[in-house]
XYZ file of C-alpha atoms in Angstrom:
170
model
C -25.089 100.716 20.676
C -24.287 98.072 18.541
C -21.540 96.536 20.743
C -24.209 96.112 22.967
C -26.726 94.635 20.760
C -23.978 92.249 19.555
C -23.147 91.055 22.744
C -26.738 90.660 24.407
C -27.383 88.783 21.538
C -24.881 86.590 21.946
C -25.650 86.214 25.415
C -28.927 85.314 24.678
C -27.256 82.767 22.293
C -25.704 80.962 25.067
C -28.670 81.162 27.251
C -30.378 79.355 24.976
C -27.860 76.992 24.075
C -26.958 76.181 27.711
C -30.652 75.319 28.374
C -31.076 73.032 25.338
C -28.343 70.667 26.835
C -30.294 70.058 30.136
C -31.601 66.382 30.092
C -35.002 66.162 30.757
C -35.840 62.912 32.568
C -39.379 61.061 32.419
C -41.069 58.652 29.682
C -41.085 59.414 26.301
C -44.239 61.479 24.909
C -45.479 61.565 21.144
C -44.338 65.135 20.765
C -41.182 64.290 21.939
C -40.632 66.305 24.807
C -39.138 63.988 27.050
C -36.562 60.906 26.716
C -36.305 57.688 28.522
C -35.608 57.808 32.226
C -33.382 54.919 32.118
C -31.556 56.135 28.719
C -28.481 56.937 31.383
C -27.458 54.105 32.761
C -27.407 54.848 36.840
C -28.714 51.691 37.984
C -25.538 50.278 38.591
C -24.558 52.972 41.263
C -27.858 52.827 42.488
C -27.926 49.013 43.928
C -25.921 48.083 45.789
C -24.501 44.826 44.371
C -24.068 43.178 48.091
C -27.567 43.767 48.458
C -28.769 42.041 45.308
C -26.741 39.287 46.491
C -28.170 38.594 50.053
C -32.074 40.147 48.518
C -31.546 36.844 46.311
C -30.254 34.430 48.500
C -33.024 35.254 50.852
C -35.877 34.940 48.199
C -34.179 31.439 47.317
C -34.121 30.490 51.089
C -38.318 32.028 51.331
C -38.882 30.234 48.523
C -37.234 26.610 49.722
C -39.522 27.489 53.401
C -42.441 28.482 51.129
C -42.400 24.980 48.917
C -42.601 22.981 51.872
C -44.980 24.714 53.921
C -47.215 28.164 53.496
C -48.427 29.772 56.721
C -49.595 33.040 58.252
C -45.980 33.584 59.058
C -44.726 32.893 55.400
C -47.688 35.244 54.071
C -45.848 37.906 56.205
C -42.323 36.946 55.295
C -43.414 36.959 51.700
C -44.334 41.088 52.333
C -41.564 42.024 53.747
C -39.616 40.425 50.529
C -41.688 41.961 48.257
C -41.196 44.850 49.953
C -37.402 44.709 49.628
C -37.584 43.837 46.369
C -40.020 46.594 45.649
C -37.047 48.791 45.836
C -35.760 48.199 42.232
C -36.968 50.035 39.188
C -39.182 48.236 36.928
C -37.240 48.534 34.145
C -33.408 48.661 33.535
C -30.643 47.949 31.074
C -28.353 46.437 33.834
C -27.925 42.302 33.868
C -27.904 42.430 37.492
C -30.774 44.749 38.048
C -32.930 43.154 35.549
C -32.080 39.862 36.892
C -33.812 41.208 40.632
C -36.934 42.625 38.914
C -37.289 39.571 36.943
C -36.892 37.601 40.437
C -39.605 40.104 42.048
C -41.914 39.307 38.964
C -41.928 35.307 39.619
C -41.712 35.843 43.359
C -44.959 38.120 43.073
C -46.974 35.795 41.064
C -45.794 32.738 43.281
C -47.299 34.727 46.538
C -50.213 35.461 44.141
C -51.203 32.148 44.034
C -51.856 32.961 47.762
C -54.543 35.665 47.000
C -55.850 33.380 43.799
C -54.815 35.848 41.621
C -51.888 34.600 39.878
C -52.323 31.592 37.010
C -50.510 28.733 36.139
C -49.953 30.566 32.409
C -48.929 33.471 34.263
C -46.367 31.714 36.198
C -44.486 29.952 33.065
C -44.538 33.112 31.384
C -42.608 34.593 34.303
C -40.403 32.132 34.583
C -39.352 32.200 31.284
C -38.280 35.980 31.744
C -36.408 34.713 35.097
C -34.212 32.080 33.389
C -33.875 34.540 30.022
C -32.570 37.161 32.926
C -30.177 34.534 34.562
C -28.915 33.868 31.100
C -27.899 36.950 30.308
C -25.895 37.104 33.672
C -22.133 36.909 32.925
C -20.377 33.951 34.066
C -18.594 35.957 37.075
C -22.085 37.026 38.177
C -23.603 33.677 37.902
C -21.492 33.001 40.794
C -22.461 35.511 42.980
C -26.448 34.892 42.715
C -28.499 32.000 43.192
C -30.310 30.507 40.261
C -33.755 29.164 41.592
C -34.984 25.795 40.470
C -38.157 25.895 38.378
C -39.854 23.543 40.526
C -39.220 25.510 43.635
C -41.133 28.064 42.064
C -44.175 25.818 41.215
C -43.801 23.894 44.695
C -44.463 27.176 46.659
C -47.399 28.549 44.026
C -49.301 25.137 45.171
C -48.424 25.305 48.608
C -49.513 29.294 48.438
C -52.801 28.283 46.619
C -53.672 25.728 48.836
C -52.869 28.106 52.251
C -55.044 30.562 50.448
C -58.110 28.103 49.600
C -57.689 27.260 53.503
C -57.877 30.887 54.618
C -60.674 32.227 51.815
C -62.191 28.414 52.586
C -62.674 28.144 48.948
């Protein structure tokens, strides 16, 4: 009788420490219950770095089209980028990664100028966590990825805003 108390005890011991080492994933709470999804870092199997690569070359090539001209075919090739870009997590501890979201952030307030939603305040501030993100690329990476002029960015918010005044005939 006591063998067996002794060892469903201890199997109860390893029950329980078996489930305390599962990871829970999901965002932190007050009581503690949960941990940071992104404590692991997984992004980096998760993008492919190829299509970071071509995702920003073709936001620097939208963005070029967009600066010169904004029409109802750049408000749809502007979707489908966001769209692509909407892929990424909004947060991560990866250069690369963060570099992309930061990209989607100004390239969503550029197009916003579109639906006058986005502000000039807005934009800068955006920017500024673009070029921090490109700075904190490596120097191998730098290569790989475009870095977007600041102007480019401003260019196609006023050509956006003006489209959008045109359609809304504000």
């Amino acid at each position: 009788m006591i063998k067996r108390t002794i060892c469903l005890l201890l199997c109860v011991m390893v029950m329980v420490g078996l489930c305390s080492c599962y990871r829970q994933v999901g965002n932190p709470t007050i009581d503690g219950n949960t941990v940071w999804e992104n404590s692991v870092n997984q992004d980096a199997e998760n993008y492919n770095e190829y299509v970071g690569q071509n995702l920003n070359y073709s936001v620097a090539d939208a963005l070029a089209s967009h600066a010169k001209e904004v029409n109802a075919d750049s408000v749809i090739m502007a979707q489908e980028v966001i769209a692509e870009l909407g892929k990424y997590p909004e947060y991560s501890d990866n250069r690369v990664v963060n570099y992309i979201i930061k990209l989607r952030a100004v390239y969503k307030c550029v197009v916003g100028f579109y639906y006058l939603n986005s502000t000039d305040e807005r934009l800068n501030t955006v920017i500024r966590e673009y070029n921090s993100a490109w700075e904190a690329l490596s120097s191998n990476e730098k290569t790989d990825y475009a870095r977007i002029n600041n102007a480019v960015f401003h260019d196609a918010a006023r050509r956006f805003e003006a489209y959008g005044k045109t359609v809304t005939n504000s």
